[in-house]
C-alpha cells in the first residue's frame, strides 16, 4: 500500500506542485528530505519531520528548535549532499533552496525537487516564509497544520509584543571574533520580528540583501545606549577578551548593563525561528 | 635623463602628503570635535567618540604603519638577498605558510597558540620557505623558478586553509579573518606587542646593511668567504620573522611586501641604504592610504572590504608589471635537471601502475557505506541504483587526473621547469573567474551555465596567452603570468567571501575540487578527451624530446620552436580547461604525477608521459574513494584530497632530490 502511494507521489515530477492532489486524511506521511534547516523547521512543525537532513549535528548549535527527531539521517553538508545516501533513503520529495539549483538535475533523478525562494528577493523574507509554509502544507496534505502554525506564530508574536514593549531600541549581533562583528537588519527575519513587535532596530546603517552587515567593535558605538544582544555561538576566548577591552567596557550599552548574551536563533530560519526569537526577547525583557 | 629624477625621498614625501590628506579626511572631523589631547590620552569612558578614536581608529592607523613598514622591509630584504625583484613574503609562500600554521594550530593545537602565536606563524613561514628553497635548489636558484615555486607553495597552503574552513565552519565566519587581513583594532595592546618586535628586526637588518651592500656585487662576493653565507641566512631569517609577526597580528596583507620595494626602486632608490629606508616607508604609507580609503568607503556604503585582500588586488598587477618590464633579463635558460636513474623495465612499471589503477577503481565501484555508516561491499540492485552516482564521479576524476598529469608533464618538458604545472598556467584561474561571473549574473545558475562560464573564462585566458606568445620568449614567463592571475583571483574571492555572500559557497566547494555535480554526460566527455589526449600526445613525442635538449638543439633538428611551443601550450591549456571544470583549480595532480613517474624510473619519452597519465588517474581514483567514504556522510572534495595525499609525497621528493643535487 505504502509503496503504491509513494509511486503515485513520484508521478509527474516536473509539474509536481501543480498536479499533486493533496493526500486526503491521515495517510502515511511522505518521505521528505530537507536540504535547508529553515524548511526542516517548518516540516517538523507540520508533523512531517524529514527522513534526511543536511548536517544534523549542527542542529543543536544553530536552529535548536523545534527538537530534531533522532530518526533523521544526516546526509552531509549543503555544499555536497551525499547523493548515494539520498538514493538509499528513497525519498518521495526533496525540498531545497535556490542556492542548490545547480544540482537540481541530479536531485531530480532521485525524487521530485521543490525549491523555496525566501531570502534576497528584494523584500523582507517574512511573507515568503508564510507562503512557503502554506505551500508545504498543501503539498504534504497538512493544510490544517500549516494554518495552525501560522496562527500560532501570530499569537506568540502578539503576546511577545505586549511584554517586550519596554525594551526600546535594540540591536542583535554575532561576534565572528573580538574585532569583527556581524549586525542584523532589514532583509532578515530578526528585523521582521522587530517590525511585528513594533521594536526599533538600533543599528542605523543599511544591511545586505540577506539582512546582515559587517562592522568592527568600534562601529558598535553607533548603537548608542540601546540594548545589545550578542547571539550564540560566541567564540571560545571572546568573553575574556571583552572583559579586558577598554573599548568594549566604554561602550554606552555595556556601561548601562544593556549588553546581554542570547541563545542562537537561525538567521535563515522560518516561522519556528521567528517565535523562538520573540520568546527569547520576551525572556530578556522579563 | 637621470638628473631630472628627484630624490627618492621626494616621492616618499609626496606619498606621505597623500596619506596625511586621506587620514585627515577620515579622522580629522572626529579629532576636531574631541580635541588632540583627548585623542592621545586615555579618554573618559563617557565620551564615546573619544573612546572610538583612542581605542580603535588611532591604533588601527598605527597598526597600518607598523605592518606596512614590516612588510616593506621584509620584501626589500628578500629581494636583495635573493637578487630577485619578484621576491616577497607573498611570492615566496611565506605568508601563506604562516597562515596555514595559524589555522592548523587553531584547530588542533590551540595550546601552541597559547604558548606563542608568533612562534607558530614563524614556524609555518620557515617551513614554506624551506620547501620553496628545496625546490629552487634543483634549478640553481634561477629567479623565476624560485618565485614559481613560492607562488605554488603559497597556493597550496591557501588551498588547505580553504578546506579546513570549509569543513569547520557552517557560515564561513572566520575565514576572512585568516585570508582577508583585517586591521580592525580594539585597543593599543596589539600595536604595543608588534612594535618592539618590528623595531628589533629592523635594527638587526640595519646592522647587517654594510655586509648587505657587498651582496650587491653578485656572485663574485662569494669569494669573500663563509661569513657572507651567514649574513644571507641572517637576513632571510629577519625577513621571515617580520612577515610572521605581521601575519600573527593581522593576517595576510597580500603582496604589499612586493609592491613597496618595487615602487621604491621605481622612484630611483638604488643603493641598499636608501632602499632600506624608502621601501618600508612606502610600505607604511601605502597601507595607510589603502586602509583609510577603505574606512571612508565603509562609512559611506556600510560595505567593509578586507584590507589585506585589497592590497593583493593592487599588488598582483605590480608583479605583472615587474615581470613584463624586467622579465627578459631574469629568464636565463633553465638548466637544473638532476639526472634520475631510469628504470630498465619501464613496461613492467607501467603495467604495475595500470594494475593498481584497476584494483583501486574496482574498490571505488564496489565498496561504500550503508545508511547507518557501516562499511559494506555493495552489489545487485543496490549497486545498480548507486552506480549512477559513483560511476560518473569516479570516471570524471580519473579522466581529469589523467589530463592534468599529461598537461603537467608536457609543460615541464617544454619549459624545463620542474615546478611547471597546468594549475599555474592561468587557465584554471580563468575557469574559476568565468564561473564566479556566472554566479553573480544569473540568479539560479544551472550546471550548464557554470560550464559555459568556465569555458568562456578559460577561452579568454587562452586567447590572451596566445596573443602574448609572440612577445614572450620563454614558457616560464607564461607560467608566472598564470600564477599571478591565480593570486589575483584568490584575492578577489576573499573579498567576496568577506561579504558573507552565500552564493560564493558553491564556488568554494568547486574550487576545493568537488566532483559532486558531475553528470554522466560530463563524465563521458571528460573520458573521451582524456583518451584522445593520450593518443594525440604521441604526435608530440619526437619534437618534445629534441626540446628537452634546449631550444637551440631543437632548432637545429628542424623544429619550428615558436610554432611548436604555441601548439603544446594550446594543447595543455585545452586539457587543463576540461579537467579544471571537473576537479577545480587546485588539485596539483598535474604538478605531482610527472615527478612521481620520474621517481619510479619512468624518465623518458613515451614511458614518462604514459606513466604520468596513469599515476594522475590513480591519484584521483584513490582521492575519489577516500573523499567519498572516509568522513561519511560528509564528502571531501576529490581535488583537495588528492592535494593532501600527494602533497607530502611531493615535498619529500623535492627535498630528497634537492639534497642530491647539492652533493653534485
mmCIF file of C-alpha atoms in Angstrom, chain B residues 371-616:
data_model
loop_
_atom_site.group_PDB
_atom_site.id
_atom_site.type_symbol
_atom_site.label_atom_id
_atom_site.label_comp_id
_atom_site.label_asym_id
_atom_site.label_seq_id
_atom_site.Cartn_x
_atom_site.Cartn_y
_atom_site.Cartn_z
ATOM 1 C CA UNK B 371 22.725 4.210 5.775
ATOM 2 C CA UNK B 372 23.984 3.525 9.295
ATOM 3 C CA UNK B 373 27.567 4.221 8.246
ATOM 4 C CA UNK B 374 28.821 0.600 8.191
ATOM 5 C CA UNK B 375 31.400 -0.356 5.561
ATOM 6 C CA UNK B 376 29.931 -2.781 3.050
ATOM 7 C CA UNK B 377 30.601 -4.020 -0.428
ATOM 8 C CA UNK B 378 27.505 -3.430 -2.479
ATOM 9 C CA UNK B 379 26.130 -5.478 -5.353
ATOM 10 C CA UNK B 380 22.970 -6.357 -7.240
ATOM 11 C CA UNK B 381 20.086 -3.923 -7.285
ATOM 12 C CA UNK B 382 21.617 -1.646 -4.633
ATOM 13 C CA UNK B 383 24.779 -1.205 -6.663
ATOM 14 C CA UNK B 384 22.684 -0.603 -9.742
ATOM 15 C CA UNK B 385 20.899 2.275 -8.016
ATOM 16 C CA UNK B 386 24.148 3.683 -6.625
ATOM 17 C CA UNK B 387 26.207 3.364 -9.788
ATOM 18 C CA UNK B 388 24.707 6.483 -11.426
ATOM 19 C CA UNK B 389 26.293 8.420 -8.518
ATOM 20 C CA UNK B 390 29.508 6.527 -8.053
ATOM 21 C CA UNK B 391 30.333 5.925 -11.696
ATOM 22 C CA UNK B 392 30.388 9.444 -13.156
ATOM 23 C CA UNK B 393 32.434 10.970 -10.382
ATOM 24 C CA UNK B 394 34.996 8.185 -10.498
ATOM 25 C CA UNK B 395 35.287 8.299 -14.286
ATOM 26 C CA UNK B 396 35.427 12.095 -14.317
ATOM 27 C CA UNK B 397 38.002 12.238 -11.529
ATOM 28 C CA UNK B 398 40.251 9.687 -13.211
ATOM 29 C CA UNK B 399 39.961 11.414 -16.582
ATOM 30 C CA UNK B 400 40.713 14.779 -15.015
ATOM 31 C CA UNK B 401 43.727 13.333 -13.220
ATOM 32 C CA UNK B 402 44.960 11.831 -16.452
ATOM 33 C CA UNK B 403 44.545 15.065 -18.403
ATOM 34 C CA UNK B 404 46.185 17.206 -15.724
ATOM 35 C CA UNK B 405 49.128 14.843 -15.424
ATOM 36 C CA UNK B 406 49.558 14.811 -19.177
ATOM 37 C CA UNK B 407 49.401 18.584 -19.380
ATOM 38 C CA UNK B 408 51.829 18.815 -16.458
ATOM 39 C CA UNK B 409 54.456 16.578 -17.978
ATOM 40 C CA UNK B 410 54.167 18.384 -21.313
ATOM 41 C CA UNK B 411 54.657 21.752 -19.662
ATOM 42 C CA UNK B 412 57.538 20.569 -17.512
ATOM 43 C CA UNK B 413 59.346 19.306 -20.566
ATOM 44 C CA UNK B 414 58.559 22.360 -22.619
ATOM 45 C CA UNK B 415 59.776 24.844 -20.044
ATOM 46 C CA UNK B 416 62.471 22.748 -18.452
ATOM 47 C CA UNK B 417 60.980 23.905 -15.158
ATOM 48 C CA UNK B 418 60.082 21.176 -12.728
ATOM 49 C CA UNK B 419 57.574 23.411 -10.952
ATOM 50 C CA UNK B 420 55.531 23.978 -14.097
ATOM 51 C CA UNK B 421 52.033 22.601 -13.936
ATOM 52 C CA UNK B 422 48.658 23.224 -15.542
ATOM 53 C CA UNK B 423 47.295 24.629 -12.279
ATOM 54 C CA UNK B 424 49.727 27.518 -12.640
ATOM 55 C CA UNK B 425 49.035 28.134 -16.312
ATOM 56 C CA UNK B 426 46.315 30.642 -15.500
ATOM 57 C CA UNK B 427 43.699 28.614 -17.331
ATOM 58 C CA UNK B 428 42.326 27.326 -14.047
ATOM 59 C CA UNK B 429 42.110 30.863 -12.728
ATOM 60 C CA UNK B 430 40.260 31.893 -15.869
ATOM 61 C CA UNK B 431 37.844 28.997 -15.484
ATOM 62 C CA UNK B 432 37.178 29.932 -11.889
ATOM 63 C CA UNK B 433 36.729 33.563 -12.795
ATOM 64 C CA UNK B 434 34.204 32.700 -15.502
ATOM 65 C CA UNK B 435 32.196 30.662 -13.024
ATOM 66 C CA UNK B 436 32.315 33.468 -10.493
ATOM 67 C CA UNK B 437 30.855 35.904 -13.025
ATOM 68 C CA UNK B 438 28.052 33.457 -13.859
ATOM 69 C CA UNK B 439 27.163 33.137 -10.176
ATOM 70 C CA UNK B 440 26.635 36.857 -9.953
ATOM 71 C CA UNK B 441 24.916 37.354 -13.307
ATOM 72 C CA UNK B 442 22.414 34.512 -13.230
ATOM 73 C CA UNK B 443 20.149 34.184 -10.206
ATOM 74 C CA UNK B 444 19.769 30.405 -10.299
ATOM 75 C CA UNK B 445 22.661 29.082 -12.373
ATOM 76 C CA UNK B 446 22.441 25.501 -13.546
ATOM 77 C CA UNK B 447 25.426 23.259 -14.091
ATOM 78 C CA UNK B 448 25.272 24.075 -17.786
ATOM 79 C CA UNK B 449 25.524 27.803 -17.086
ATOM 80 C CA UNK B 450 28.531 27.211 -14.919
ATOM 81 C CA UNK B 451 30.184 25.047 -17.553
ATOM 82 C CA UNK B 452 29.621 27.800 -20.067
ATOM 83 C CA UNK B 453 31.107 30.422 -17.741
ATOM 84 C CA UNK B 454 34.101 28.248 -17.007
ATOM 85 C CA UNK B 455 34.777 27.558 -20.666
ATOM 86 C CA UNK B 456 34.466 31.240 -21.599
ATOM 87 C CA UNK B 457 36.895 32.198 -18.822
ATOM 88 C CA UNK B 458 39.389 29.575 -19.940
ATOM 89 C CA UNK B 459 38.993 30.651 -23.566
ATOM 90 C CA UNK B 460 39.694 34.294 -22.706
ATOM 91 C CA UNK B 461 42.853 33.418 -20.813
ATOM 92 C CA UNK B 462 43.947 31.175 -23.676
ATOM 93 C CA UNK B 463 43.433 33.955 -26.190
ATOM 94 C CA UNK B 464 45.460 36.335 -24.049
ATOM 95 C CA UNK B 465 48.233 33.771 -23.691
ATOM 96 C CA UNK B 466 48.343 33.210 -27.437
ATOM 97 C CA UNK B 467 48.275 36.907 -28.156
ATOM 98 C CA UNK B 468 51.258 37.329 -25.880
ATOM 99 C CA UNK B 469 53.072 34.292 -27.205
ATOM 100 C CA UNK B 470 54.820 36.420 -29.824
ATOM 101 C CA UNK B 471 56.419 38.615 -27.206
ATOM 102 C CA UNK B 472 57.078 36.043 -24.576
ATOM 103 C CA UNK B 473 60.361 34.292 -25.025
ATOM 104 C CA UNK B 474 60.067 31.521 -22.536
ATOM 105 C CA UNK B 475 57.425 29.178 -21.248
ATOM 106 C CA UNK B 476 58.365 30.255 -17.732
ATOM 107 C CA UNK B 477 57.054 33.713 -18.391
ATOM 108 C CA UNK B 478 53.707 32.224 -19.345
ATOM 109 C CA UNK B 479 53.621 30.310 -16.134
ATOM 110 C CA UNK B 480 54.399 33.208 -13.892
ATOM 111 C CA UNK B 481 51.713 35.291 -15.565
ATOM 112 C CA UNK B 482 49.346 32.395 -14.987
ATOM 113 C CA UNK B 483 50.194 32.163 -11.313
ATOM 114 C CA UNK B 484 49.712 35.890 -10.926
ATOM 115 C CA UNK B 485 46.233 35.529 -12.384
ATOM 116 C CA UNK B 486 45.604 32.779 -9.836
ATOM 117 C CA UNK B 487 46.745 35.010 -6.986
ATOM 118 C CA UNK B 488 44.563 37.843 -8.245
ATOM 119 C CA UNK B 489 41.587 35.522 -8.338
ATOM 120 C CA UNK B 490 42.098 34.237 -4.823
ATOM 121 C CA UNK B 491 42.293 37.825 -3.579
ATOM 122 C CA UNK B 492 39.046 38.612 -5.361
ATOM 123 C CA UNK B 493 37.424 35.572 -3.844
ATOM 124 C CA UNK B 494 38.459 36.560 -0.322
ATOM 125 C CA UNK B 495 36.818 39.929 -0.895
ATOM 126 C CA UNK B 496 33.583 38.213 -1.907
ATOM 127 C CA UNK B 497 33.781 35.767 0.980
ATOM 128 C CA UNK B 498 34.291 38.599 3.400
ATOM 129 C CA UNK B 499 30.907 39.936 2.374
ATOM 130 C CA UNK B 500 29.376 36.663 3.596
ATOM 131 C CA UNK B 501 27.559 36.192 0.287
ATOM 132 C CA UNK B 502 26.004 32.693 0.278
ATOM 133 C CA UNK B 503 26.482 32.469 -3.483
ATOM 134 C CA UNK B 504 30.208 32.189 -3.030
ATOM 135 C CA UNK B 505 29.772 28.956 -1.113
ATOM 136 C CA UNK B 506 29.163 26.728 -4.114
ATOM 137 C CA UNK B 507 32.173 28.280 -5.784
ATOM 138 C CA UNK B 508 34.379 27.375 -2.852
ATOM 139 C CA UNK B 509 33.350 23.769 -2.946
ATOM 140 C CA UNK B 510 34.145 23.623 -6.657
ATOM 141 C CA UNK B 511 37.470 25.350 -6.043
ATOM 142 C CA UNK B 512 38.223 22.772 -3.408
ATOM 143 C CA UNK B 513 37.921 20.146 -6.131
ATOM 144 C CA UNK B 514 34.480 18.713 -5.602
ATOM 145 C CA UNK B 515 33.295 16.208 -8.206
ATOM 146 C CA UNK B 516 29.833 16.463 -6.712
ATOM 147 C CA UNK B 517 27.886 17.966 -9.613
ATOM 148 C CA UNK B 518 29.282 15.665 -12.294
ATOM 149 C CA UNK B 519 26.651 14.240 -14.611
ATOM 150 C CA UNK B 520 27.001 11.154 -16.752
ATOM 151 C CA UNK B 521 27.466 13.186 -19.936
ATOM 152 C CA UNK B 522 30.269 15.248 -18.434
ATOM 153 C CA UNK B 523 31.977 12.113 -17.205
ATOM 154 C CA UNK B 524 31.881 10.570 -20.687
ATOM 155 C CA UNK B 525 33.030 13.796 -22.332
ATOM 156 C CA UNK B 526 35.968 14.008 -19.935
ATOM 157 C CA UNK B 527 36.864 10.393 -20.606
ATOM 158 C CA UNK B 528 36.706 10.947 -24.361
ATOM 159 C CA UNK B 529 39.012 13.956 -24.111
ATOM 160 C CA UNK B 530 41.387 12.115 -21.814
ATOM 161 C CA UNK B 531 41.727 9.133 -24.132
ATOM 162 C CA UNK B 532 42.090 11.203 -27.278
ATOM 163 C CA UNK B 533 44.569 13.473 -25.480
ATOM 164 C CA UNK B 534 46.643 10.453 -24.601
ATOM 165 C CA UNK B 535 46.543 9.347 -28.216
ATOM 166 C CA UNK B 536 47.383 12.789 -29.572
ATOM 167 C CA UNK B 537 50.364 13.238 -27.320
ATOM 168 C CA UNK B 538 52.323 10.589 -29.198
ATOM 169 C CA UNK B 539 52.439 13.058 -32.087
ATOM 170 C CA UNK B 540 54.411 15.488 -29.981
ATOM 171 C CA UNK B 541 56.817 12.903 -28.760
ATOM 172 C CA UNK B 542 59.747 13.338 -31.114
ATOM 173 C CA UNK B 543 59.938 17.136 -31.225
ATOM 174 C CA UNK B 544 59.430 17.180 -27.475
ATOM 175 C CA UNK B 545 62.499 15.055 -26.980
ATOM 176 C CA UNK B 546 64.544 17.491 -29.028
ATOM 177 C CA UNK B 547 63.100 20.232 -26.881
ATOM 178 C CA UNK B 548 64.357 18.640 -23.731
ATOM 179 C CA UNK B 549 67.870 19.270 -25.040
ATOM 180 C CA UNK B 550 67.232 23.007 -25.269
ATOM 181 C CA UNK B 551 65.876 25.498 -27.790
ATOM 182 C CA UNK B 552 68.975 25.611 -29.942
ATOM 183 C CA UNK B 553 69.202 21.886 -30.244
ATOM 184 C CA UNK B 554 65.530 21.679 -31.113
ATOM 185 C CA UNK B 555 66.011 24.310 -33.759
ATOM 186 C CA UNK B 556 68.918 22.526 -35.327
ATOM 187 C CA UNK B 557 66.791 19.381 -35.529
ATOM 188 C CA UNK B 558 64.348 21.227 -37.712
ATOM 189 C CA UNK B 559 61.686 22.004 -35.149
ATOM 190 C CA UNK B 560 59.934 25.335 -35.587
ATOM 191 C CA UNK B 561 60.426 26.307 -31.988
ATOM 192 C CA UNK B 562 57.914 29.140 -31.739
ATOM 193 C CA UNK B 563 55.118 27.336 -33.534
ATOM 194 C CA UNK B 564 55.709 24.150 -31.641
ATOM 195 C CA UNK B 565 55.683 25.934 -28.290
ATOM 196 C CA UNK B 566 52.349 27.563 -29.048
ATOM 197 C CA UNK B 567 50.919 24.244 -30.159
ATOM 198 C CA UNK B 568 51.920 22.405 -26.997
ATOM 199 C CA UNK B 569 50.745 25.274 -24.801
ATOM 200 C CA UNK B 570 47.377 25.279 -26.534
ATOM 201 C CA UNK B 571 47.035 21.537 -26.188
ATOM 202 C CA UNK B 572 47.977 21.623 -22.498
ATOM 203 C CA UNK B 573 45.611 24.510 -21.877
ATOM 204 C CA UNK B 574 42.697 22.699 -23.509
ATOM 205 C CA UNK B 575 43.304 19.600 -21.394
ATOM 206 C CA UNK B 576 43.550 21.827 -18.316
ATOM 207 C CA UNK B 577 40.327 23.676 -19.040
ATOM 208 C CA UNK B 578 38.331 20.450 -19.344
ATOM 209 C CA UNK B 579 39.921 18.886 -16.294
ATOM 210 C CA UNK B 580 39.529 22.040 -14.221
ATOM 211 C CA UNK B 581 35.803 22.161 -14.830
ATOM 212 C CA UNK B 582 35.614 18.701 -13.322
ATOM 213 C CA UNK B 583 38.016 18.873 -10.436
ATOM 214 C CA UNK B 584 38.643 22.516 -9.603
ATOM 215 C CA UNK B 585 41.746 24.655 -9.961
ATOM 216 C CA UNK B 586 43.790 23.440 -7.017
ATOM 217 C CA UNK B 587 44.366 19.704 -7.259
ATOM 218 C CA UNK B 588 48.086 19.935 -8.132
ATOM 219 C CA UNK B 589 47.913 16.477 -9.695
ATOM 220 C CA UNK B 590 49.472 17.937 -12.830
ATOM 221 C CA UNK B 591 52.449 19.026 -10.756
ATOM 222 C CA UNK B 592 52.871 15.858 -8.734
ATOM 223 C CA UNK B 593 52.184 12.978 -11.097
ATOM 224 C CA UNK B 594 55.052 13.677 -13.562
ATOM 225 C CA UNK B 595 57.505 13.865 -10.666
ATOM 226 C CA UNK B 596 56.270 10.630 -9.209
ATOM 227 C CA UNK B 597 56.641 8.951 -12.592
ATOM 228 C CA UNK B 598 60.227 10.119 -12.753
ATOM 229 C CA UNK B 599 60.966 8.786 -9.316
ATOM 230 C CA UNK B 600 59.608 5.418 -10.366
ATOM 231 C CA UNK B 601 62.193 5.355 -13.128
ATOM 232 C CA UNK B 602 59.960 6.462 -15.982
ATOM 233 C CA UNK B 603 62.223 9.270 -17.094
ATOM 234 C CA UNK B 604 61.982 9.394 -20.830
ATOM 235 C CA UNK B 605 59.657 9.809 -23.727
ATOM 236 C CA UNK B 606 56.511 7.823 -24.022
ATOM 237 C CA UNK B 607 57.145 5.901 -20.800
ATOM 238 C CA UNK B 608 57.198 9.134 -18.837
ATOM 239 C CA UNK B 609 54.065 10.536 -20.437
ATOM 240 C CA UNK B 610 52.155 7.288 -20.079
ATOM 241 C CA UNK B 611 53.379 6.735 -16.528
ATOM 242 C CA UNK B 612 52.459 10.283 -15.502
ATOM 243 C CA UNK B 613 48.999 9.965 -17.020
ATOM 244 C CA UNK B 614 48.288 6.673 -15.263
ATOM 245 C CA UNK B 615 49.643 7.987 -11.966
ATOM 246 C CA UNK B 616 47.435 11.063 -12.310
#
